[in-house]
Tab-separated table of C-alpha atoms in Angstrom:
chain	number	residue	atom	x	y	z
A	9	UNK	CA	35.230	28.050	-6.891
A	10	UNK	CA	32.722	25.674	-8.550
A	11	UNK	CA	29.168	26.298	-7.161
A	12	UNK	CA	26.865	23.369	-5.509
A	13	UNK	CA	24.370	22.079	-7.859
A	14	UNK	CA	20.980	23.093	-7.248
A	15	UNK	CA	19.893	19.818	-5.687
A	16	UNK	CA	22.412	20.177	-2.957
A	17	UNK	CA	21.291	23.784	-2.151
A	18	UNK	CA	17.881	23.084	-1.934
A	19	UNK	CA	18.406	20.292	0.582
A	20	UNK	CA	20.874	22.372	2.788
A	21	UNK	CA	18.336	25.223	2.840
A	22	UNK	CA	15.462	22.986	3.921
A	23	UNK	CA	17.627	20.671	6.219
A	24	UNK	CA	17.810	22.105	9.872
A	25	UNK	CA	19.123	18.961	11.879
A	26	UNK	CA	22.215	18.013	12.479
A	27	UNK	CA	22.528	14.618	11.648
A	28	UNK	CA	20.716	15.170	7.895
A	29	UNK	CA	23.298	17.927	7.165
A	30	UNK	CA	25.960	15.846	7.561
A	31	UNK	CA	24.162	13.198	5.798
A	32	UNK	CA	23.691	16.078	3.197
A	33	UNK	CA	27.417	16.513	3.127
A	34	UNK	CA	28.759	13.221	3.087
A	35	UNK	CA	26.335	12.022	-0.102
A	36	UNK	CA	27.206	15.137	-1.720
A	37	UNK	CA	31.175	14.286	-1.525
A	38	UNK	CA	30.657	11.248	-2.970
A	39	UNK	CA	28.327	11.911	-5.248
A	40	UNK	CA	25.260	9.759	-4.031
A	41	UNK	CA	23.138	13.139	-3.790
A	42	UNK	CA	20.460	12.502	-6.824
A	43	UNK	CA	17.922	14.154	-8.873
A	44	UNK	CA	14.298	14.636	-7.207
A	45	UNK	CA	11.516	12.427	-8.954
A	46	UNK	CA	7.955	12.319	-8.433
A	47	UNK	CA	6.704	9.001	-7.365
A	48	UNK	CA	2.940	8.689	-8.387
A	49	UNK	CA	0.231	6.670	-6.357
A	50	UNK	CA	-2.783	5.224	-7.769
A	51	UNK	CA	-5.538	7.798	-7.030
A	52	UNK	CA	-9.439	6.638	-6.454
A	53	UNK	CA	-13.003	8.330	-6.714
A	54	UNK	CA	-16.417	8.224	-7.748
A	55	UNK	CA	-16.443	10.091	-10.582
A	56	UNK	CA	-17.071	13.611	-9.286
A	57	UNK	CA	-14.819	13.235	-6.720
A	58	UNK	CA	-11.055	12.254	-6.866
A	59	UNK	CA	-7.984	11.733	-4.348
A	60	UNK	CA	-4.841	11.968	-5.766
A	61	UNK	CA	-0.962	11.321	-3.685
A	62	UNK	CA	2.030	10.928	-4.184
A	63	UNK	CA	5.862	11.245	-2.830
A	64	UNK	CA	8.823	13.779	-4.100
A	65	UNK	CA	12.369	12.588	-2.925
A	66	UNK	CA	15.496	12.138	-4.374
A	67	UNK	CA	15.801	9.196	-6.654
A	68	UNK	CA	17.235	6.066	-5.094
A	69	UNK	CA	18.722	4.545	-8.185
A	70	UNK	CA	17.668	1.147	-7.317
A	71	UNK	CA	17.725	-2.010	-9.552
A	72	UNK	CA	14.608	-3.422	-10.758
A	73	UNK	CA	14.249	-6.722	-8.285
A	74	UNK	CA	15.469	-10.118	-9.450
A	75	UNK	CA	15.325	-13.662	-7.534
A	76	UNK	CA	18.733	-13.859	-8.724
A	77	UNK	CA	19.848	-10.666	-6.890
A	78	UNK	CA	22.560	-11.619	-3.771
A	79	UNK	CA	21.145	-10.840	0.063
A	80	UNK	CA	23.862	-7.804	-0.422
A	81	UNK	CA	22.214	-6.991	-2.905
A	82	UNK	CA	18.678	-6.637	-0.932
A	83	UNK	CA	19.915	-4.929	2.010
A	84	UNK	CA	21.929	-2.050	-0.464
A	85	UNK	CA	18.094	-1.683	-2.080
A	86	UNK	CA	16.280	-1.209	1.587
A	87	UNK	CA	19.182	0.977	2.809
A	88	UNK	CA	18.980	3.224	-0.508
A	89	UNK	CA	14.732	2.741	-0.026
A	90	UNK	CA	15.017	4.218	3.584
A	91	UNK	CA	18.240	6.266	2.985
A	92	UNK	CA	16.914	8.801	0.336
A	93	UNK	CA	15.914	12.343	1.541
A	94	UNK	CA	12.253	13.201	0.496
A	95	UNK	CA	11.586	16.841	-0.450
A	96	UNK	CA	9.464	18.970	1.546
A	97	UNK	CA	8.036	22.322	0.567
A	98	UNK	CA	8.098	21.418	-3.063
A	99	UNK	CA	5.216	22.479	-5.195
A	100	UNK	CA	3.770	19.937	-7.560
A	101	UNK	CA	0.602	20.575	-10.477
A	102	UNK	CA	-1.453	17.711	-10.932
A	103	UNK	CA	-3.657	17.692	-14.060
A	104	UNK	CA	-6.251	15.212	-14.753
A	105	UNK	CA	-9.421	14.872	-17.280
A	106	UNK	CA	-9.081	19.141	-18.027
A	107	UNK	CA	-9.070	20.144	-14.481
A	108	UNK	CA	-5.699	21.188	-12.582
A	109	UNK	CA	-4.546	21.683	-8.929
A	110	UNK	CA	-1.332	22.641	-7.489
A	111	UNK	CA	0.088	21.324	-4.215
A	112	UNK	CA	3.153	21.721	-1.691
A	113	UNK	CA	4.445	18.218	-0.561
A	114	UNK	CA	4.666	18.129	3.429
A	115	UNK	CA	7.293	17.596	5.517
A	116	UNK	CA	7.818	13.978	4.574
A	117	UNK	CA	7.628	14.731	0.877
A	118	UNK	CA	4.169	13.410	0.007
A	119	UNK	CA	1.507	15.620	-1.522
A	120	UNK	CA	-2.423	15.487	-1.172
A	121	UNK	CA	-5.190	16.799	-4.043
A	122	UNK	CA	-8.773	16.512	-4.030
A	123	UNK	CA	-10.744	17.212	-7.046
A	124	UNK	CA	-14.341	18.002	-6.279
A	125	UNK	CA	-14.962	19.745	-9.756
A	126	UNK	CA	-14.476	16.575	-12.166
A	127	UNK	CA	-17.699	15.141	-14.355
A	128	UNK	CA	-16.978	11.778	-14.687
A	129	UNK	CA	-20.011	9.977	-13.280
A	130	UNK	CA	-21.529	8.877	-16.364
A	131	UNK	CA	-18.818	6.443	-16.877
A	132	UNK	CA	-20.956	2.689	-16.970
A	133	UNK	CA	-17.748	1.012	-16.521
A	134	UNK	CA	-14.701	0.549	-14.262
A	135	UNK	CA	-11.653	2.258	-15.806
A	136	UNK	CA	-8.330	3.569	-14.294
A	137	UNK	CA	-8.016	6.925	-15.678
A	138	UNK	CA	-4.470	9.019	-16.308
A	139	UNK	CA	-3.344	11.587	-14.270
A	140	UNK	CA	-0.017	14.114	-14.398
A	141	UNK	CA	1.935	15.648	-11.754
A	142	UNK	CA	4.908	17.784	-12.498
A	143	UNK	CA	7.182	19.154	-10.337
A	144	UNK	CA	7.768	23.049	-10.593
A	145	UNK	CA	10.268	24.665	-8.622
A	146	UNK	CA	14.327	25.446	-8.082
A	147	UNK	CA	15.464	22.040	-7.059
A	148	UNK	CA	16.356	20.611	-10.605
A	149	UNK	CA	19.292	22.070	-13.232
A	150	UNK	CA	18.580	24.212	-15.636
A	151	UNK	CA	14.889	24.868	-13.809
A	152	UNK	CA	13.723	21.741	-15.395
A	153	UNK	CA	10.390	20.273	-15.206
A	154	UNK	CA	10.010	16.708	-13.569
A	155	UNK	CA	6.470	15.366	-14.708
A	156	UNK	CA	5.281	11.843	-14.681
A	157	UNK	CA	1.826	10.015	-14.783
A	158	UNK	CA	0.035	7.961	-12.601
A	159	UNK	CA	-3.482	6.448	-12.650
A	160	UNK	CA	-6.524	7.039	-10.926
A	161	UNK	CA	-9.437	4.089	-10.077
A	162	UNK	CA	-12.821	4.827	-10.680
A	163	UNK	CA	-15.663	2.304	-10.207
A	164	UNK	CA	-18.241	1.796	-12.194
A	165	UNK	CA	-21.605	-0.506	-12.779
A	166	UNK	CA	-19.898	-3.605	-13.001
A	167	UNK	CA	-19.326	-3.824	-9.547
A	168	UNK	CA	-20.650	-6.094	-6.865
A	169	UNK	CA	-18.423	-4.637	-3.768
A	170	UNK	CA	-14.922	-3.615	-2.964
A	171	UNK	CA	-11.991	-5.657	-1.659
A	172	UNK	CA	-10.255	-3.900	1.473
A	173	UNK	CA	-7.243	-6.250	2.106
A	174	UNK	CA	-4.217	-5.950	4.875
A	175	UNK	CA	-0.972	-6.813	3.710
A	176	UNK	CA	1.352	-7.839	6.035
A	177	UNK	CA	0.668	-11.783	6.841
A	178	UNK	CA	-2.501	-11.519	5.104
A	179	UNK	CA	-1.464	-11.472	1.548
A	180	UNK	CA	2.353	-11.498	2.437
A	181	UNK	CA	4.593	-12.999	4.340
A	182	UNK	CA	5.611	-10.947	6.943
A	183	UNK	CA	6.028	-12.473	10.407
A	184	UNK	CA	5.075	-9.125	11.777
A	185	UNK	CA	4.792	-10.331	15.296
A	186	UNK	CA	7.872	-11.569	15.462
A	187	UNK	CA	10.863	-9.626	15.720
A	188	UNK	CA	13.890	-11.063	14.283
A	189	UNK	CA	11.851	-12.920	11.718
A	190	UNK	CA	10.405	-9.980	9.934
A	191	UNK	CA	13.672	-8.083	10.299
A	192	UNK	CA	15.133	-11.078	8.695
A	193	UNK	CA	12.707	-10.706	5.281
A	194	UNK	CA	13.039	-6.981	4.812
A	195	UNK	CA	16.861	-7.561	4.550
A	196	UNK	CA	17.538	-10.290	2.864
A	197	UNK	CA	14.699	-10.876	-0.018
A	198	UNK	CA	13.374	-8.712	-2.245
A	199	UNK	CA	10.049	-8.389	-3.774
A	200	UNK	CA	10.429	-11.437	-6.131
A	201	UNK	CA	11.954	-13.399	-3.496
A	202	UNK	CA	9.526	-12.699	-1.008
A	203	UNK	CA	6.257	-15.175	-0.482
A	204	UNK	CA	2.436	-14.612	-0.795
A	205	UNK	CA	0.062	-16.779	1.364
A	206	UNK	CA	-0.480	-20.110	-1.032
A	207	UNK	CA	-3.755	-19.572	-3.278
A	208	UNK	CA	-4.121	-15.767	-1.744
A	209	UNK	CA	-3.745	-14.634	-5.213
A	210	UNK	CA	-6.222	-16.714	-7.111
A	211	UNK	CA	-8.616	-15.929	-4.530
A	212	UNK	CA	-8.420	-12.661	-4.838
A	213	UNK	CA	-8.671	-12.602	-8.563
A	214	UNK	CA	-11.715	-14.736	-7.867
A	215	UNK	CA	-13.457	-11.608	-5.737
A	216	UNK	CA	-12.275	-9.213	-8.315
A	217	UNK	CA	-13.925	-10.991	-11.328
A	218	UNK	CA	-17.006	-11.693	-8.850
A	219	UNK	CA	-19.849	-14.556	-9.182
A	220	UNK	CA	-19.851	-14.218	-12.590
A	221	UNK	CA	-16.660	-13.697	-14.094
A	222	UNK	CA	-17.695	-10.433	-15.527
A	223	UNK	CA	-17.496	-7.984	-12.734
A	224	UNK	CA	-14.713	-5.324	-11.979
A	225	UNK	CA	-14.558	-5.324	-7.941
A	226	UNK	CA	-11.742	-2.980	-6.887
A	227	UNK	CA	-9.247	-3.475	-4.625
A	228	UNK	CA	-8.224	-1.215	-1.633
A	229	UNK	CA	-4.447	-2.446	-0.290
A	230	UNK	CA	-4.878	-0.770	3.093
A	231	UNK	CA	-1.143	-0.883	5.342
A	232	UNK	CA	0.330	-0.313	8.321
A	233	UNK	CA	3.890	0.098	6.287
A	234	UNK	CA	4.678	3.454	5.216
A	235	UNK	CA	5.341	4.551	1.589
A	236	UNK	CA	9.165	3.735	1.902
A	237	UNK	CA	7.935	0.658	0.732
A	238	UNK	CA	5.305	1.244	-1.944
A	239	UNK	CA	8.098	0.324	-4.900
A	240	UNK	CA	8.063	-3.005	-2.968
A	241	UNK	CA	4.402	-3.963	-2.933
A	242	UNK	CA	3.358	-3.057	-5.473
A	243	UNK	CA	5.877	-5.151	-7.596
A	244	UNK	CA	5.155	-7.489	-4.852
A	245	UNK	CA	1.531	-7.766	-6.146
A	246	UNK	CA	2.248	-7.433	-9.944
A	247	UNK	CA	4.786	-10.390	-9.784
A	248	UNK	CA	2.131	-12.591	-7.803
A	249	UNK	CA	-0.566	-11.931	-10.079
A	250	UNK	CA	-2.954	-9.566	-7.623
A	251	UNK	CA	-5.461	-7.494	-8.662
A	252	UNK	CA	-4.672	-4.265	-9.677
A	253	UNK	CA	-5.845	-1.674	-6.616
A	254	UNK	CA	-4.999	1.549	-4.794
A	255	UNK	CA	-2.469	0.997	-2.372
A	256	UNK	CA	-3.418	3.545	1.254
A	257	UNK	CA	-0.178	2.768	3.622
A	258	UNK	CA	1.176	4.907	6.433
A	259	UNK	CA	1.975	8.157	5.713
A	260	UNK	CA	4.826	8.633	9.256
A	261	UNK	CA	8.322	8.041	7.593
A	262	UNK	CA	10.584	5.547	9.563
A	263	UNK	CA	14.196	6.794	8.859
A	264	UNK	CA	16.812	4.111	8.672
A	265	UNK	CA	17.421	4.015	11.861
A	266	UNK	CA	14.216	2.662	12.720
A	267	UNK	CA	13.033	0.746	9.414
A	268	UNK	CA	12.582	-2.321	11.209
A	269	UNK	CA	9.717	-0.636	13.109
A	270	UNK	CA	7.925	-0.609	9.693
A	271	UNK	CA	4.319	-1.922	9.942
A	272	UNK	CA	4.733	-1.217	13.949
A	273	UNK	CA	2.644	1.743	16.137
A	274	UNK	CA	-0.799	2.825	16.381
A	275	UNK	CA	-3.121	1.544	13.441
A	276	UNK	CA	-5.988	3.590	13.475
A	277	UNK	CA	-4.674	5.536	10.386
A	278	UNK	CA	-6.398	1.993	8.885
A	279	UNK	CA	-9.747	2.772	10.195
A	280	UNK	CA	-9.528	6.609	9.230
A	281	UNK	CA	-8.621	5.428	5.696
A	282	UNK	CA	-11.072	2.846	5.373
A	283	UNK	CA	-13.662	5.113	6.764
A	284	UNK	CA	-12.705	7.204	4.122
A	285	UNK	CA	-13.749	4.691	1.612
A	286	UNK	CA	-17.046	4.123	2.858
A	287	UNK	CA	-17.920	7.536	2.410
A	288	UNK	CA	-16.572	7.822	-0.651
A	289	UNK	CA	-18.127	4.864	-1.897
A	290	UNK	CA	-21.550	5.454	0.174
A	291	UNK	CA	-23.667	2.956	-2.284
A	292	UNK	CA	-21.078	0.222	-2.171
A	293	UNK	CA	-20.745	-2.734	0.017
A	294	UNK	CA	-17.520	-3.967	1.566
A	295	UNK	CA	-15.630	-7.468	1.875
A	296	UNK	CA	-12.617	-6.913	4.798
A	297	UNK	CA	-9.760	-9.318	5.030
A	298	UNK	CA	-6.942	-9.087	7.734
A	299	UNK	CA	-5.106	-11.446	10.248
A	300	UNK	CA	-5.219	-11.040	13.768
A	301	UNK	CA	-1.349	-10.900	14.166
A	302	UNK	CA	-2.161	-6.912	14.902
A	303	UNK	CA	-5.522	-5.060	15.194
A	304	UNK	CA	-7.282	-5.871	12.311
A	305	UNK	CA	-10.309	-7.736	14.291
A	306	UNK	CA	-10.565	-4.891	16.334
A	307	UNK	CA	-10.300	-2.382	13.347
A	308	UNK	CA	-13.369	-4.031	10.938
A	309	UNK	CA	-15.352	-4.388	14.335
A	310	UNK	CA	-14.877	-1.013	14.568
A	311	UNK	CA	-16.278	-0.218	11.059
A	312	UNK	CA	-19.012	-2.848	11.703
A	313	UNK	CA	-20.307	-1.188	14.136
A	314	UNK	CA	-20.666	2.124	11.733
A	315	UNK	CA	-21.607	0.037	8.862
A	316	UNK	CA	-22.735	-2.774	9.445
A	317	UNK	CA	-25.604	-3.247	6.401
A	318	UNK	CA	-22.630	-2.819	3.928
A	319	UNK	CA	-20.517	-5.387	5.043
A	320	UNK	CA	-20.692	-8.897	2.820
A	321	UNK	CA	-18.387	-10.385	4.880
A	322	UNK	CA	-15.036	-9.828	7.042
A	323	UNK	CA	-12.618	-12.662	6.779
A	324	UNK	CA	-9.619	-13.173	9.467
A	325	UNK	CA	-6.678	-15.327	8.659
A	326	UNK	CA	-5.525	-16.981	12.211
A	327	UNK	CA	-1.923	-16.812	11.903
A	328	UNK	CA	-1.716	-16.562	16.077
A	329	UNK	CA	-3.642	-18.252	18.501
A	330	UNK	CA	-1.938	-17.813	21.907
A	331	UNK	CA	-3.443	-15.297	23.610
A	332	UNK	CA	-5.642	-14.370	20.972
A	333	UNK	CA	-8.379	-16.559	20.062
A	334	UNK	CA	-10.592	-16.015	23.030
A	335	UNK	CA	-10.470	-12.015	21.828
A	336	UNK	CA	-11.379	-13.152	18.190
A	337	UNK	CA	-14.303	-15.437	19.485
A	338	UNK	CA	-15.417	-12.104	21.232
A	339	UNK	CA	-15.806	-9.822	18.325
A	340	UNK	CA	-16.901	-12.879	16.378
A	341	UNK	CA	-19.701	-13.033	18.362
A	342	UNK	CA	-20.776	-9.321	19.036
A	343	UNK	CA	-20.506	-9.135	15.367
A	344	UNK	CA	-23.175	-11.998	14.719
A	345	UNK	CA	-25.834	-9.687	16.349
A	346	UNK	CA	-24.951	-6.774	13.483
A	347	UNK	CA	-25.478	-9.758	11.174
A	348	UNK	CA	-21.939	-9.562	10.355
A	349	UNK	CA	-20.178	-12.622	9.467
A	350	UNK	CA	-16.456	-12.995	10.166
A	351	UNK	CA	-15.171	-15.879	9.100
A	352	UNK	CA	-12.272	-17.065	11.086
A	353	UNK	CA	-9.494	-19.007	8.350
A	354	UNK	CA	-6.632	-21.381	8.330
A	355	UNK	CA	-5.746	-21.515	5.435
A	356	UNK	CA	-7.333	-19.756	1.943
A	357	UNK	CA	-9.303	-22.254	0.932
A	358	UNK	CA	-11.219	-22.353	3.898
A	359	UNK	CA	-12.185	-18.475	3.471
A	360	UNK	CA	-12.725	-19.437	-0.591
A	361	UNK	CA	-15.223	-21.990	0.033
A	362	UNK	CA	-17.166	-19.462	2.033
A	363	UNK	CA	-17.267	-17.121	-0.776
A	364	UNK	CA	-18.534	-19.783	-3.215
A	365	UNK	CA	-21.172	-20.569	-0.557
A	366	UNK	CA	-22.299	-17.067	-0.075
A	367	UNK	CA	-22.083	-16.619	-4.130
A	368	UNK	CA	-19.270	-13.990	-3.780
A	369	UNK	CA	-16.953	-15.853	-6.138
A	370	UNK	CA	-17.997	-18.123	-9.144
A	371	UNK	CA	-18.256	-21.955	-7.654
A	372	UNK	CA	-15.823	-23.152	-10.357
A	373	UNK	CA	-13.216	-21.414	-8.908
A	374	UNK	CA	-12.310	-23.513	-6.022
A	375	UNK	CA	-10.026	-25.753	-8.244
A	376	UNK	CA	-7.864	-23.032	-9.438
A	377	UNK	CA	-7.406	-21.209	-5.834
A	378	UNK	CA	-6.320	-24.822	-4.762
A	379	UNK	CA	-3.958	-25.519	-7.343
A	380	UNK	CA	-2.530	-22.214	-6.581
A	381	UNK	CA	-2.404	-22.892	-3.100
A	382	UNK	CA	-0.270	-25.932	-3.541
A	383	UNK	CA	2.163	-24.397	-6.191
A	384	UNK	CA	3.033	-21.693	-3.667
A	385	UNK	CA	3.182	-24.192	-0.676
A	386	UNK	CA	6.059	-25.473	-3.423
A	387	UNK	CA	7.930	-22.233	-3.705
């Protein structure tokens, strides 16, 4: 009798429902049951301080995205995104600068560090530093180490503020409000297929590079979707030309039953995680950018009212006014008497020209965020 690989033991030791051992079974018999991986976030700290994530699951053997890939072609990639099995209980080392920490991944597979011990605060100017995580345990063949590196943010002197930015029909196209619509995008495009807000991009380079041109403001991608779809943004943002940044998205898996939930439920993990941030970062100030399709108004209120000296400015893109504007006028106004401007945009020009005014971005950059804004009104 041939014996089970180890992958396939591992998973029917762990598994307890049902349904996910007969998922177990049926990928096993034909052969769809794949090696674990570690899939590494980008990390962020101060210096002393450093937060480090990331997801173990079995490897969905997707295809790098291509415009030319077929709608069949999409929908097999979010199936296989939401279809894997993630790997609970599995213990992971992360090393990083001399200094090393184990961790067991949680019940949906992702696994938390804090370093507390590093000595990096010297450091004069921005820099993503290297980390490694390696997966030690009985899951692989031959006992096996999985190890791969991922990068950590740390700020420096060169920075002005930070960028916290929403996602979902604020820097993508989403249609999050909207049903049949959104399921519509996650199924048929991909992340090369699917379209930023026109000039979103150059404007955010603009805030990155700051007044000057010479500064290094980081960027904080903060998301209602959960980490299913990390592989997707963040090609997302590389292919558009974003800023480089940490991504913080939700950490509740949505099986594929439910995937078209993503981005859906409560969204105060947002405020917890921006929160987060500010204490991190307790000497830097803030720029906030959302929609009010969800709670976002409500959410950077929320942190106004904790914060509200280190707040440059929030800006709102109005992609729904039925129903809404009245409650955006509201916190607009109760936000005036913490001397916090929210700026209330059509379009991203509108919020650019702001910026120039307020000397957040350089006042030569208008031109380029325009002619960006019309070449992806084109796409």
């Amino acid at each position: 009798m041939v014996k089970a690989p180890k992958t396939f033991r591992y998973f029917k030791k762990i598994t307890k429902s049902v349904y996910k051992r007969i998922k177990l079974f049926v990928k096993y018999r034909l052969g769809w049951l794949r090696v674990p991986i570690i899939i590494p976030y980008h990390g962020y700290g101060d210096g002393e301080t450093l937060l480090v994530s990331g997801y173990v699951t079995e490897d969905k053997g997707m295809a790098k995205p291509d415009e030319k890939h077929t709608r069949w072609e999409n929908l097999l990639a979010m199936i296989k995104r939401y279809s894997s099995d993630e790997i609970p209980g599995a213990l992971v080392t992360i090393d990083v600068d001399g200094q090393r920490q184990e961790a067991t991944t949680g019940d949906t597979g992702l696994f938390k560090v804090r370093f507390d011990t590093v000595s990096l605060a010297s450091k004069k100017k921005s820099e993503w530093i290297l980390y490694v995580a390696t997966l030690h345990s009985d899951i692989t063949e031959d006992d096996r180490q999985v190890s791969t590196r991922g990068e950590i943010l740390i700020p420096g002197s060169d920075c002005e503020f930070a960028v916290v930015s929403d996602v979902d029909d604020t820097i993508l196209v989403s249609h999050a409000t909207q049903a049949l619509r959104k399921l519509w995008l996650m199924l048929w495009r991909n992340s090369r297929t699917r379209k930023p807000f026109p000039g979103v991009a150059a404007f955010y380079r603009a805030l990155h590079v700051g007044r000057d041109g010479k500064q290094f403001n980081p960027f904080f991608y903060v998301s209602s979707s959960e980490w299913n779809l990390y592989d997707l943004l963040e090609d997302f943002c590389i292919y558009n030309g974003f800023p480089k940044g940490v991504f913080l998205l939700r950490e509740l898996k949505v099986n594929i039953l439910k995937f078209w939930k993503s981005g859906g439920g409560d969204h105060q993990h947002k405020y917890r995680k921006i929160k987060v941030l500010f204490d991190t970062y307790p000497g830097m100030s803030f720029i906030l950018i959302g929609d009010n399709g969800q709670h976002d108004p409500e959410i950077y209120s929320q942190i106004a009212k904790e914060y509200p000296s280190r707040i440059r400015a929030i800006y709102i893109r109005v992609v729904r006014k039925k129903g809404r504007y009245r409650r955006l006028s509201e916190i607009k106004a109760r936000l005036e008497l913490l001397h916090v401007p929210m700026i209330l945009a059509h379009d991203t020009v509108e919020a650019a020209r702001h910026a120039i005014e307020n000397k957040l971005i350089a006042a030569d950059s208008e031109a380029g965020i325009v002619l960006d804004a019309e070449e992806d009104s084109l796409r």
